[in-house]
Amino acid sequence: VIKCKAAVTWEANKPFSIEEVEVSPPKAHEVRIKIVATGICRSDDHVVTGGLVMPFPIILGHEAAGIVESVGQGVTSIKPGDKVIPLFVPQCGECSSCLSTKGNLCSKNDLGAATGFMADGTTRFTCKGKAIHHFIGTSTFTEYTVVHESAVAKIDSAAPLEKVCLIGCGFSTGYGAAVQTAKVEPGSTCAVFGLGGVGLSVVMGCKAAGASRIIAIDINSDKFAKAKELGATECINPKDFKKPIHEVLIEMTGQGVDYSFEVIGRTDTMAAALACCQYNYGVSVIVGVPPATQQITFDPMLLFTGRTWKGSVFGGWKSKDSVPQLVADYMKKKFVLDPLITHTLPFTKINEGFDLLRTGK
């Protein structure tokens, strides 16, 4: 058993509490990882606020990179000392989604009806004598974590972990939504709702795919300079207009955009993103985590005319196969990650990090 520091979330709407936790050794087909760097993602905050329902107490965090400390029985693909990225979408290689060329959401995921446990129904974390839940099979807000062998990717030993940790969620999710899920084509027009780290990664994906117009939308105009630096051709703030934003976008483009992306996690912007894409062949992709218990009511004529409405988890990438390749592409400078990193803080300042996230900084 390893004793180390972790940020425990004891209950909803409370700050993270830095505690000493006990981390059990990995069981068969499990891997124990020393976390070197972890990103802060809005999905972690959604658990704190109740928008994403998970059992408490819990160790959050799912966007990280680290070094393997030990492996359980039967683990052959990974050894101690390997640099790795934990995968919140595992890849078991055996379920229908893993076997299909069209899917990536492995049935072994713990996203939907979340248990907060490892595959055997138990946890590897204890704090003050209490069992602490895992978060989507990763739990990276801790100095050591345990993940299943199907939920970890070995990466280039030369990769800078404090940067490639973003490939564990934010970058891959956004970039893949454009190049994998939507399959944006050269010369097409795109609209991106929400310019956080994931939204900016969508912008990068649209640019890499050769889109001719990339319209970035956010109610925080402070985000526009960086969006333009990463490829946005125009930036608009819905607060600057009297009319609904989808009408503004249709006017700007004539018929609506070829591809739209909702990268916020709000039902009103999901409906706007659908309405702003071309009525016959437009494609709208939901990337932001939908809020718990909320429904969308929309006019079915929007879909009857031919639009496609789809979702994307982890950018549509098959995680174990794609993450090492994305890290290799980063090492070859095929894309940048630095602009997505605004602050680097010591682990004990995690609450300050979340304050920066919540204030849009």
mmCIF file of C-alpha atoms in Angstrom:
data_model
loop_
_atom_site.group_PDB
_atom_site.id
_atom_site.type_symbol
_atom_site.label_atom_id
_atom_site.label_comp_id
_atom_site.label_asym_id
_atom_site.label_seq_id
_atom_site.Cartn_x
_atom_site.Cartn_y
_atom_site.Cartn_z
ATOM 1 C CA VAL A 1 0.000 0.000 0.000
ATOM 2 C CA ILE A 2 1.255 3.494 -0.888
ATOM 3 C CA LYS A 3 0.362 6.477 1.293
ATOM 4 C CA CYS A 4 0.242 9.721 -0.674
ATOM 5 C CA LYS A 5 -1.595 13.024 -1.158
ATOM 6 C CA ALA A 6 -4.865 13.212 -3.069
ATOM 7 C CA ALA A 7 -7.562 15.835 -3.624
ATOM 8 C CA VAL A 8 -10.715 14.222 -2.238
ATOM 9 C CA THR A 9 -14.192 15.516 -3.064
ATOM 10 C CA TRP A 10 -16.246 14.575 -0.006
ATOM 11 C CA GLU A 11 -19.543 16.091 -1.189
ATOM 12 C CA ALA A 12 -21.057 18.293 -3.883
ATOM 13 C CA ASN A 13 -20.360 22.040 -4.042
ATOM 14 C CA LYS A 14 -17.479 21.841 -1.563
ATOM 15 C CA PRO A 15 -13.786 22.642 -2.218
ATOM 16 C CA PHE A 16 -11.310 19.844 -2.892
ATOM 17 C CA SER A 17 -9.695 18.590 0.299
ATOM 18 C CA ILE A 18 -6.006 17.596 0.176
ATOM 19 C CA GLU A 19 -5.820 14.406 2.235
ATOM 20 C CA GLU A 20 -3.468 11.529 2.904
ATOM 21 C CA VAL A 21 -4.907 8.471 1.149
ATOM 22 C CA GLU A 22 -3.911 4.830 0.978
ATOM 23 C CA VAL A 23 -3.606 3.408 -2.539
ATOM 24 C CA SER A 24 -3.783 -0.393 -2.717
ATOM 25 C CA PRO A 25 -1.475 -2.358 -5.000
ATOM 26 C CA PRO A 26 -2.814 -3.228 -8.465
ATOM 27 C CA LYS A 27 -4.800 -6.466 -8.749
ATOM 28 C CA ALA A 28 -4.686 -8.747 -11.808
ATOM 29 C CA HIS A 29 -4.732 -6.757 -15.084
ATOM 30 C CA GLU A 30 -4.341 -3.447 -13.258
ATOM 31 C CA VAL A 31 -1.606 -0.825 -13.328
ATOM 32 C CA ARG A 32 -0.518 1.579 -10.565
ATOM 33 C CA ILE A 33 0.687 4.942 -11.869
ATOM 34 C CA LYS A 34 2.601 7.833 -10.319
ATOM 35 C CA ILE A 35 0.781 10.886 -11.708
ATOM 36 C CA VAL A 36 3.233 13.566 -12.874
ATOM 37 C CA ALA A 37 0.808 16.110 -14.348
ATOM 38 C CA THR A 38 -2.964 16.450 -14.561
ATOM 39 C CA GLY A 39 -5.141 18.928 -16.391
ATOM 40 C CA ILE A 40 -8.300 20.505 -14.990
ATOM 41 C CA CYS A 41 -11.362 19.836 -17.146
ATOM 42 C CA ARG A 42 -14.890 21.209 -16.916
ATOM 43 C CA SER A 43 -16.173 17.627 -16.621
ATOM 44 C CA ASP A 44 -14.486 17.378 -13.207
ATOM 45 C CA ASP A 45 -16.275 20.575 -12.173
ATOM 46 C CA HIS A 46 -19.600 19.195 -13.474
ATOM 47 C CA VAL A 47 -19.321 16.475 -10.788
ATOM 48 C CA VAL A 48 -18.709 19.091 -8.081
ATOM 49 C CA THR A 49 -21.794 21.076 -9.169
ATOM 50 C CA GLY A 50 -24.035 18.044 -9.767
ATOM 51 C CA GLY A 51 -24.259 18.429 -13.560
ATOM 52 C CA LEU A 52 -22.567 15.033 -13.947
ATOM 53 C CA VAL A 53 -23.859 12.604 -11.330
ATOM 54 C CA MET A 54 -21.220 10.499 -9.557
ATOM 55 C CA PRO A 55 -21.033 8.799 -6.153
ATOM 56 C CA PHE A 56 -19.241 10.632 -3.296
ATOM 57 C CA PRO A 57 -16.691 10.685 -1.759
ATOM 58 C CA ILE A 58 -14.597 10.551 -4.929
ATOM 59 C CA ILE A 59 -11.144 11.368 -6.326
ATOM 60 C CA LEU A 60 -11.780 13.287 -9.555
ATOM 61 C CA GLY A 61 -9.402 14.025 -12.448
ATOM 62 C CA HIS A 62 -9.150 12.216 -15.783
ATOM 63 C CA GLU A 63 -6.685 14.161 -17.992
ATOM 64 C CA ALA A 64 -3.183 13.166 -16.980
ATOM 65 C CA ALA A 65 0.174 11.597 -17.668
ATOM 66 C CA GLY A 66 2.472 9.639 -15.416
ATOM 67 C CA ILE A 67 4.959 6.839 -14.881
ATOM 68 C CA VAL A 68 4.062 3.221 -14.110
ATOM 69 C CA GLU A 69 5.014 2.302 -10.535
ATOM 70 C CA SER A 70 3.920 -1.352 -10.545
ATOM 71 C CA VAL A 71 1.698 -3.763 -12.458
ATOM 72 C CA GLY A 72 -0.674 -6.521 -11.389
ATOM 73 C CA GLN A 73 -0.644 -10.161 -12.419
ATOM 74 C CA GLY A 74 -1.115 -10.842 -16.125
ATOM 75 C CA VAL A 75 -0.168 -7.346 -17.326
ATOM 76 C CA THR A 76 2.171 -7.856 -20.290
ATOM 77 C CA SER A 77 1.837 -4.700 -22.417
ATOM 78 C CA ILE A 78 3.140 -2.289 -19.764
ATOM 79 C CA LYS A 79 6.005 -2.392 -17.278
ATOM 80 C CA PRO A 80 7.211 -0.252 -14.348
ATOM 81 C CA GLY A 81 9.001 2.890 -15.560
ATOM 82 C CA ASP A 82 6.892 3.268 -18.713
ATOM 83 C CA LYS A 83 5.465 6.713 -19.431
ATOM 84 C CA VAL A 84 1.679 6.446 -19.795
ATOM 85 C CA ILE A 85 -1.594 8.316 -20.196
ATOM 86 C CA PRO A 86 -4.665 6.952 -18.331
ATOM 87 C CA LEU A 87 -7.757 6.527 -20.542
ATOM 88 C CA PHE A 88 -11.224 7.512 -19.291
ATOM 89 C CA VAL A 89 -12.612 5.714 -22.362
ATOM 90 C CA PRO A 90 -10.972 2.290 -22.164
ATOM 91 C CA GLN A 91 -10.400 -0.029 -25.120
ATOM 92 C CA CYS A 92 -11.061 -3.656 -24.161
ATOM 93 C CA GLY A 93 -10.838 -4.830 -27.769
ATOM 94 C CA GLU A 94 -13.720 -7.275 -27.321
ATOM 95 C CA CYS A 95 -17.040 -5.359 -27.019
ATOM 96 C CA SER A 96 -19.202 -4.338 -29.997
ATOM 97 C CA SER A 97 -17.909 -0.735 -30.040
ATOM 98 C CA CYS A 98 -14.268 -1.837 -29.862
ATOM 99 C CA LEU A 99 -14.836 -4.384 -32.650
ATOM 100 C CA SER A 100 -16.659 -1.881 -34.881
ATOM 101 C CA THR A 101 -14.730 0.491 -37.136
ATOM 102 C CA LYS A 102 -17.462 3.066 -36.448
ATOM 103 C CA GLY A 103 -17.313 3.168 -32.647
ATOM 104 C CA ASN A 104 -14.953 4.078 -29.818
ATOM 105 C CA LEU A 105 -17.087 4.073 -26.648
ATOM 106 C CA CYS A 106 -15.942 0.794 -25.107
ATOM 107 C CA SER A 107 -18.649 -0.883 -23.004
ATOM 108 C CA LYS A 108 -16.169 -1.126 -20.094
ATOM 109 C CA ASN A 109 -16.457 2.662 -19.566
ATOM 110 C CA ASP A 110 -17.777 4.075 -16.268
ATOM 111 C CA LEU A 111 -19.380 7.204 -17.748
ATOM 112 C CA GLY A 112 -23.130 6.536 -17.968
ATOM 113 C CA ALA A 113 -24.507 4.677 -14.959
ATOM 114 C CA ALA A 114 -21.294 5.288 -13.036
ATOM 115 C CA THR A 115 -20.364 2.870 -10.231
ATOM 116 C CA GLY A 116 -17.196 4.640 -9.109
ATOM 117 C CA PHE A 117 -15.471 1.274 -8.717
ATOM 118 C CA MET A 118 -12.888 -0.825 -10.498
ATOM 119 C CA ALA A 119 -14.121 -3.688 -12.712
ATOM 120 C CA ASP A 120 -14.352 -6.056 -9.713
ATOM 121 C CA GLY A 121 -16.706 -3.711 -7.831
ATOM 122 C CA THR A 122 -14.148 -2.498 -5.296
ATOM 123 C CA THR A 123 -11.964 0.608 -4.868
ATOM 124 C CA ARG A 124 -8.190 0.974 -4.490
ATOM 125 C CA PHE A 125 -8.489 4.201 -2.430
ATOM 126 C CA THR A 126 -9.012 4.588 1.319
ATOM 127 C CA CYS A 127 -9.008 7.821 3.322
ATOM 128 C CA LYS A 128 -9.580 8.131 7.088
ATOM 129 C CA GLY A 129 -10.809 4.533 7.052
ATOM 130 C CA LYS A 130 -13.408 5.228 4.354
ATOM 131 C CA ALA A 131 -13.556 3.777 0.854
ATOM 132 C CA ILE A 132 -13.194 6.517 -1.783
ATOM 133 C CA HIS A 133 -14.752 6.157 -5.251
ATOM 134 C CA HIS A 134 -12.842 6.177 -8.526
ATOM 135 C CA PHE A 135 -13.805 8.642 -11.289
ATOM 136 C CA ILE A 136 -14.426 7.198 -14.787
ATOM 137 C CA GLY A 137 -11.733 4.581 -14.251
ATOM 138 C CA THR A 138 -8.911 7.124 -13.965
ATOM 139 C CA SER A 139 -8.907 9.364 -10.810
ATOM 140 C CA THR A 140 -5.867 11.518 -11.501
ATOM 141 C CA PHE A 141 -6.130 14.134 -8.705
ATOM 142 C CA THR A 142 -3.788 11.984 -6.616
ATOM 143 C CA GLU A 143 -0.063 11.284 -6.515
ATOM 144 C CA TYR A 144 -0.770 7.599 -7.263
ATOM 145 C CA THR A 145 -3.730 5.951 -8.952
ATOM 146 C CA VAL A 146 -4.732 2.469 -10.135
ATOM 147 C CA VAL A 147 -6.321 1.831 -13.531
ATOM 148 C CA HIS A 148 -7.294 -1.239 -15.536
ATOM 149 C CA GLU A 149 -4.832 -2.408 -18.205
ATOM 150 C CA SER A 150 -7.453 -1.586 -20.879
ATOM 151 C CA ALA A 151 -7.516 2.034 -19.611
ATOM 152 C CA VAL A 152 -3.872 3.019 -20.025
ATOM 153 C CA ALA A 153 -1.706 3.820 -23.059
ATOM 154 C CA LYS A 154 2.075 3.561 -23.184
ATOM 155 C CA ILE A 155 3.586 6.642 -24.844
ATOM 156 C CA ASP A 156 6.946 7.888 -26.155
ATOM 157 C CA SER A 157 9.463 7.956 -23.291
ATOM 158 C CA ALA A 158 10.729 11.360 -24.501
ATOM 159 C CA ALA A 159 7.293 13.046 -24.305
ATOM 160 C CA PRO A 160 6.969 15.993 -21.872
ATOM 161 C CA LEU A 161 4.302 14.732 -19.464
ATOM 162 C CA GLU A 162 3.264 18.233 -18.311
ATOM 163 C CA LYS A 163 2.122 18.930 -21.904
ATOM 164 C CA VAL A 164 0.930 15.590 -23.338
ATOM 165 C CA CYS A 165 -1.364 15.095 -20.333
ATOM 166 C CA LEU A 166 -3.829 17.200 -22.407
ATOM 167 C CA ILE A 167 -4.011 14.335 -24.919
ATOM 168 C CA GLY A 168 -5.723 12.379 -22.110
ATOM 169 C CA CYS A 169 -8.890 14.444 -22.657
ATOM 170 C CA GLY A 170 -9.130 18.083 -23.714
ATOM 171 C CA PHE A 171 -7.045 18.196 -26.864
ATOM 172 C CA SER A 172 -8.054 14.766 -28.201
ATOM 173 C CA THR A 173 -11.741 15.346 -27.463
ATOM 174 C CA GLY A 174 -11.902 18.620 -29.400
ATOM 175 C CA TYR A 175 -9.500 17.855 -32.224
ATOM 176 C CA GLY A 176 -11.077 14.442 -32.816
ATOM 177 C CA ALA A 177 -14.628 15.863 -32.844
ATOM 178 C CA ALA A 178 -13.578 17.816 -35.943
ATOM 179 C CA VAL A 179 -11.315 15.374 -37.776
ATOM 180 C CA GLN A 180 -12.798 12.038 -36.654
ATOM 181 C CA THR A 181 -16.462 12.501 -35.732
ATOM 182 C CA ALA A 182 -17.511 15.291 -38.114
ATOM 183 C CA LYS A 183 -14.823 14.528 -40.704
ATOM 184 C CA VAL A 184 -14.609 18.210 -41.657
ATOM 185 C CA GLU A 185 -13.599 18.629 -45.325
ATOM 186 C CA PRO A 186 -11.328 21.173 -47.009
ATOM 187 C CA GLY A 187 -13.144 24.382 -47.922
ATOM 188 C CA SER A 188 -16.044 23.818 -45.508
ATOM 189 C CA THR A 189 -17.524 26.287 -43.013
ATOM 190 C CA CYS A 190 -17.581 25.526 -39.288
ATOM 191 C CA ALA A 191 -19.078 27.101 -36.157
ATOM 192 C CA VAL A 192 -17.616 26.337 -32.733
ATOM 193 C CA PHE A 193 -19.713 27.171 -29.652
ATOM 194 C CA GLY A 194 -17.502 27.536 -26.562
ATOM 195 C CA LEU A 195 -13.808 28.465 -26.557
ATOM 196 C CA GLY A 196 -12.410 26.669 -23.535
ATOM 197 C CA GLY A 197 -9.536 24.221 -24.023
ATOM 198 C CA VAL A 198 -11.756 21.703 -25.817
ATOM 199 C CA GLY A 199 -13.401 24.331 -28.049
ATOM 200 C CA LEU A 200 -9.984 25.697 -29.031
ATOM 201 C CA SER A 201 -8.943 22.125 -29.882
ATOM 202 C CA VAL A 202 -12.011 21.865 -32.158
ATOM 203 C CA VAL A 203 -10.837 25.070 -33.870
ATOM 204 C CA MET A 204 -7.397 23.458 -34.367
ATOM 205 C CA GLY A 205 -9.041 20.333 -35.806
ATOM 206 C CA CYS A 206 -11.185 22.347 -38.236
ATOM 207 C CA LYS A 207 -8.090 24.246 -39.378
ATOM 208 C CA ALA A 208 -6.051 21.052 -39.777
ATOM 209 C CA ALA A 209 -8.898 19.618 -41.890
ATOM 210 C CA GLY A 210 -8.730 22.632 -44.207
ATOM 211 C CA ALA A 211 -11.950 24.469 -43.303
ATOM 212 C CA SER A 212 -12.191 27.825 -45.101
ATOM 213 C CA ARG A 213 -14.267 29.585 -42.428
ATOM 214 C CA ILE A 214 -14.139 28.823 -38.725
ATOM 215 C CA ILE A 215 -16.577 30.979 -36.762
ATOM 216 C CA ALA A 216 -15.850 30.917 -33.028
ATOM 217 C CA ILE A 217 -18.652 31.784 -30.577
ATOM 218 C CA ASP A 218 -18.320 32.648 -26.885
ATOM 219 C CA ILE A 219 -19.912 35.071 -24.427
ATOM 220 C CA ASN A 220 -16.401 35.863 -23.117
ATOM 221 C CA SER A 221 -14.666 38.042 -25.736
ATOM 222 C CA ASP A 222 -11.352 37.671 -23.865
ATOM 223 C CA LYS A 223 -11.087 34.255 -25.536
ATOM 224 C CA PHE A 224 -11.154 35.607 -29.092
ATOM 225 C CA ALA A 225 -7.438 36.452 -29.496
ATOM 226 C CA LYS A 226 -6.356 32.903 -28.744
ATOM 227 C CA ALA A 227 -9.114 31.426 -30.931
ATOM 228 C CA LYS A 228 -7.818 33.508 -33.867
ATOM 229 C CA GLU A 229 -4.222 32.493 -33.125
ATOM 230 C CA LEU A 230 -5.308 28.830 -33.405
ATOM 231 C CA GLY A 231 -7.268 29.210 -36.631
ATOM 232 C CA ALA A 232 -10.633 30.921 -36.091
ATOM 233 C CA THR A 233 -11.403 33.229 -39.028
ATOM 234 C CA GLU A 234 -14.131 35.170 -37.174
ATOM 235 C CA CYS A 235 -15.224 35.467 -33.548
ATOM 236 C CA ILE A 236 -18.684 36.521 -32.398
ATOM 237 C CA ASN A 237 -20.228 37.194 -29.000
ATOM 238 C CA PRO A 238 -23.975 36.347 -28.765
ATOM 239 C CA LYS A 239 -24.355 39.237 -26.280
ATOM 240 C CA ASP A 240 -23.608 41.677 -29.125
ATOM 241 C CA PHE A 241 -26.771 40.701 -31.026
ATOM 242 C CA LYS A 242 -30.490 41.190 -30.456
ATOM 243 C CA LYS A 243 -31.488 38.165 -32.566
ATOM 244 C CA PRO A 244 -30.847 34.487 -31.732
ATOM 245 C CA ILE A 245 -27.292 33.417 -32.515
ATOM 246 C CA HIS A 246 -28.342 30.717 -35.009
ATOM 247 C CA GLU A 247 -30.026 33.404 -37.136
ATOM 248 C CA VAL A 248 -26.853 35.506 -37.025
ATOM 249 C CA LEU A 249 -24.812 32.517 -38.256
ATOM 250 C CA ILE A 250 -27.258 31.737 -41.068
ATOM 251 C CA GLU A 251 -27.055 35.373 -42.205
ATOM 252 C CA MET A 252 -23.259 35.307 -42.077
ATOM 253 C CA THR A 253 -23.012 32.168 -44.195
ATOM 254 C CA GLY A 254 -26.075 32.360 -46.448
ATOM 255 C CA GLN A 255 -27.390 28.864 -45.716
ATOM 256 C CA GLY A 256 -25.839 27.953 -42.399
ATOM 257 C CA VAL A 257 -22.538 26.228 -41.692
ATOM 258 C CA ASP A 258 -21.475 22.807 -42.951
ATOM 259 C CA TYR A 259 -20.378 21.727 -39.467
ATOM 260 C CA SER A 260 -21.225 23.031 -36.007
ATOM 261 C CA PHE A 261 -19.856 21.961 -32.635
ATOM 262 C CA GLU A 262 -21.358 22.506 -29.184
ATOM 263 C CA VAL A 263 -18.435 22.482 -26.746
ATOM 264 C CA ILE A 264 -20.118 23.860 -23.618
ATOM 265 C CA GLY A 265 -22.657 21.353 -22.295
ATOM 266 C CA ARG A 266 -25.840 23.477 -22.351
ATOM 267 C CA THR A 267 -29.126 22.461 -23.937
ATOM 268 C CA ASP A 268 -29.830 25.946 -25.358
ATOM 269 C CA THR A 269 -26.503 26.073 -27.201
ATOM 270 C CA MET A 270 -26.962 22.483 -28.429
ATOM 271 C CA ALA A 271 -30.267 23.517 -30.021
ATOM 272 C CA ALA A 272 -28.662 26.672 -31.492
ATOM 273 C CA ALA A 273 -25.764 24.663 -32.936
ATOM 274 C CA LEU A 274 -28.200 22.289 -34.655
ATOM 275 C CA ALA A 275 -30.294 25.153 -36.051
ATOM 276 C CA CYS A 276 -27.274 27.032 -37.460
ATOM 277 C CA CYS A 277 -26.041 24.216 -39.685
ATOM 278 C CA GLN A 278 -27.106 23.826 -43.333
ATOM 279 C CA TYR A 279 -30.712 22.552 -43.490
ATOM 280 C CA ASN A 280 -30.034 19.615 -45.817
ATOM 281 C CA TYR A 281 -26.485 18.347 -45.282
ATOM 282 C CA GLY A 282 -25.277 20.209 -42.198
ATOM 283 C CA VAL A 283 -23.745 18.176 -39.372
ATOM 284 C CA SER A 284 -23.886 19.256 -35.714
ATOM 285 C CA VAL A 285 -21.756 17.522 -33.084
ATOM 286 C CA ILE A 286 -22.399 17.585 -29.317
ATOM 287 C CA VAL A 287 -19.030 17.612 -27.537
ATOM 288 C CA GLY A 288 -19.886 19.219 -24.170
ATOM 289 C CA VAL A 289 -21.190 16.900 -21.426
ATOM 290 C CA PRO A 290 -25.003 17.234 -21.347
ATOM 291 C CA PRO A 291 -26.365 18.392 -17.975
ATOM 292 C CA ALA A 292 -28.054 15.710 -15.851
ATOM 293 C CA THR A 293 -31.879 15.475 -15.987
ATOM 294 C CA GLN A 294 -32.283 18.169 -18.686
ATOM 295 C CA GLN A 295 -34.186 17.452 -21.895
ATOM 296 C CA ILE A 296 -34.164 19.166 -25.300
ATOM 297 C CA THR A 297 -37.379 19.958 -27.178
ATOM 298 C CA PHE A 298 -36.834 20.796 -30.833
ATOM 299 C CA ASP A 299 -38.728 21.001 -34.117
ATOM 300 C CA PRO A 300 -38.245 17.620 -35.887
ATOM 301 C CA MET A 301 -38.378 19.443 -39.232
ATOM 302 C CA LEU A 302 -34.782 20.478 -38.428
ATOM 303 C CA LEU A 303 -33.751 16.835 -38.899
ATOM 304 C CA PHE A 304 -36.363 15.843 -41.503
ATOM 305 C CA THR A 305 -34.716 18.118 -44.086
ATOM 306 C CA GLY A 306 -31.493 16.113 -43.779
ATOM 307 C CA ARG A 307 -29.328 17.521 -40.999
ATOM 308 C CA THR A 308 -27.244 15.096 -38.948
ATOM 309 C CA TRP A 309 -27.060 15.489 -35.148
ATOM 310 C CA LYS A 310 -24.437 13.398 -33.420
ATOM 311 C CA GLY A 311 -22.407 13.093 -30.272
ATOM 312 C CA SER A 312 -18.703 12.517 -29.747
ATOM 313 C CA VAL A 313 -16.952 11.095 -26.687
ATOM 314 C CA PHE A 314 -13.156 11.455 -26.556
ATOM 315 C CA GLY A 315 -13.183 12.761 -30.130
ATOM 316 C CA GLY A 316 -14.207 9.395 -31.539
ATOM 317 C CA TRP A 317 -10.677 8.035 -31.046
ATOM 318 C CA LYS A 318 -10.118 4.385 -30.144
ATOM 319 C CA SER A 319 -8.156 5.319 -27.048
ATOM 320 C CA LYS A 320 -5.432 2.688 -26.628
ATOM 321 C CA ASP A 321 -4.631 2.727 -30.341
ATOM 322 C CA SER A 322 -4.827 6.484 -30.895
ATOM 323 C CA VAL A 323 -3.279 8.125 -27.819
ATOM 324 C CA PRO A 324 0.279 6.871 -28.495
ATOM 325 C CA GLN A 325 -0.118 8.003 -32.124
ATOM 326 C CA LEU A 326 -1.369 11.464 -31.063
ATOM 327 C CA VAL A 327 1.622 11.798 -28.719
ATOM 328 C CA ALA A 328 3.919 10.800 -31.617
ATOM 329 C CA ASP A 329 2.230 13.438 -33.826
ATOM 330 C CA TYR A 330 2.780 16.052 -31.103
ATOM 331 C CA MET A 331 6.459 15.096 -30.907
ATOM 332 C CA LYS A 332 6.645 15.595 -34.721
ATOM 333 C CA LYS A 333 5.104 19.081 -34.213
ATOM 334 C CA LYS A 334 1.957 18.238 -36.196
ATOM 335 C CA PHE A 335 -0.039 20.289 -33.654
ATOM 336 C CA VAL A 336 0.690 22.552 -30.670
ATOM 337 C CA LEU A 337 -0.412 22.185 -27.044
ATOM 338 C CA ASP A 338 1.280 25.181 -25.392
ATOM 339 C CA PRO A 339 -1.541 27.679 -26.176
ATOM 340 C CA LEU A 340 -3.962 25.426 -24.267
ATOM 341 C CA ILE A 341 -1.892 25.728 -21.071
ATOM 342 C CA THR A 342 -2.664 29.040 -19.353
ATOM 343 C CA HIS A 343 -1.417 28.296 -15.822
ATOM 344 C CA THR A 344 0.796 25.698 -14.151
ATOM 345 C CA LEU A 345 0.156 25.279 -10.423
ATOM 346 C CA PRO A 346 1.421 22.981 -7.683
ATOM 347 C CA PHE A 347 -1.026 20.184 -6.830
ATOM 348 C CA THR A 348 -1.884 21.709 -3.431
ATOM 349 C CA LYS A 349 -3.336 24.772 -5.242
ATOM 350 C CA ILE A 350 -5.968 22.712 -7.061
ATOM 351 C CA ASN A 351 -8.818 24.834 -5.667
ATOM 352 C CA GLU A 352 -7.182 27.958 -7.140
ATOM 353 C CA GLY A 353 -6.987 26.133 -10.455
ATOM 354 C CA PHE A 354 -10.720 25.446 -10.396
ATOM 355 C CA ASP A 355 -11.408 29.086 -9.515
ATOM 356 C CA LEU A 356 -9.474 30.075 -12.664
ATOM 357 C CA LEU A 357 -11.550 27.621 -14.698
ATOM 358 C CA ARG A 358 -14.846 28.916 -13.297
ATOM 359 C CA THR A 359 -13.939 32.550 -13.994
ATOM 360 C CA GLY A 360 -13.007 31.767 -17.613
ATOM 361 C CA LYS A 361 -9.311 32.458 -17.098
#
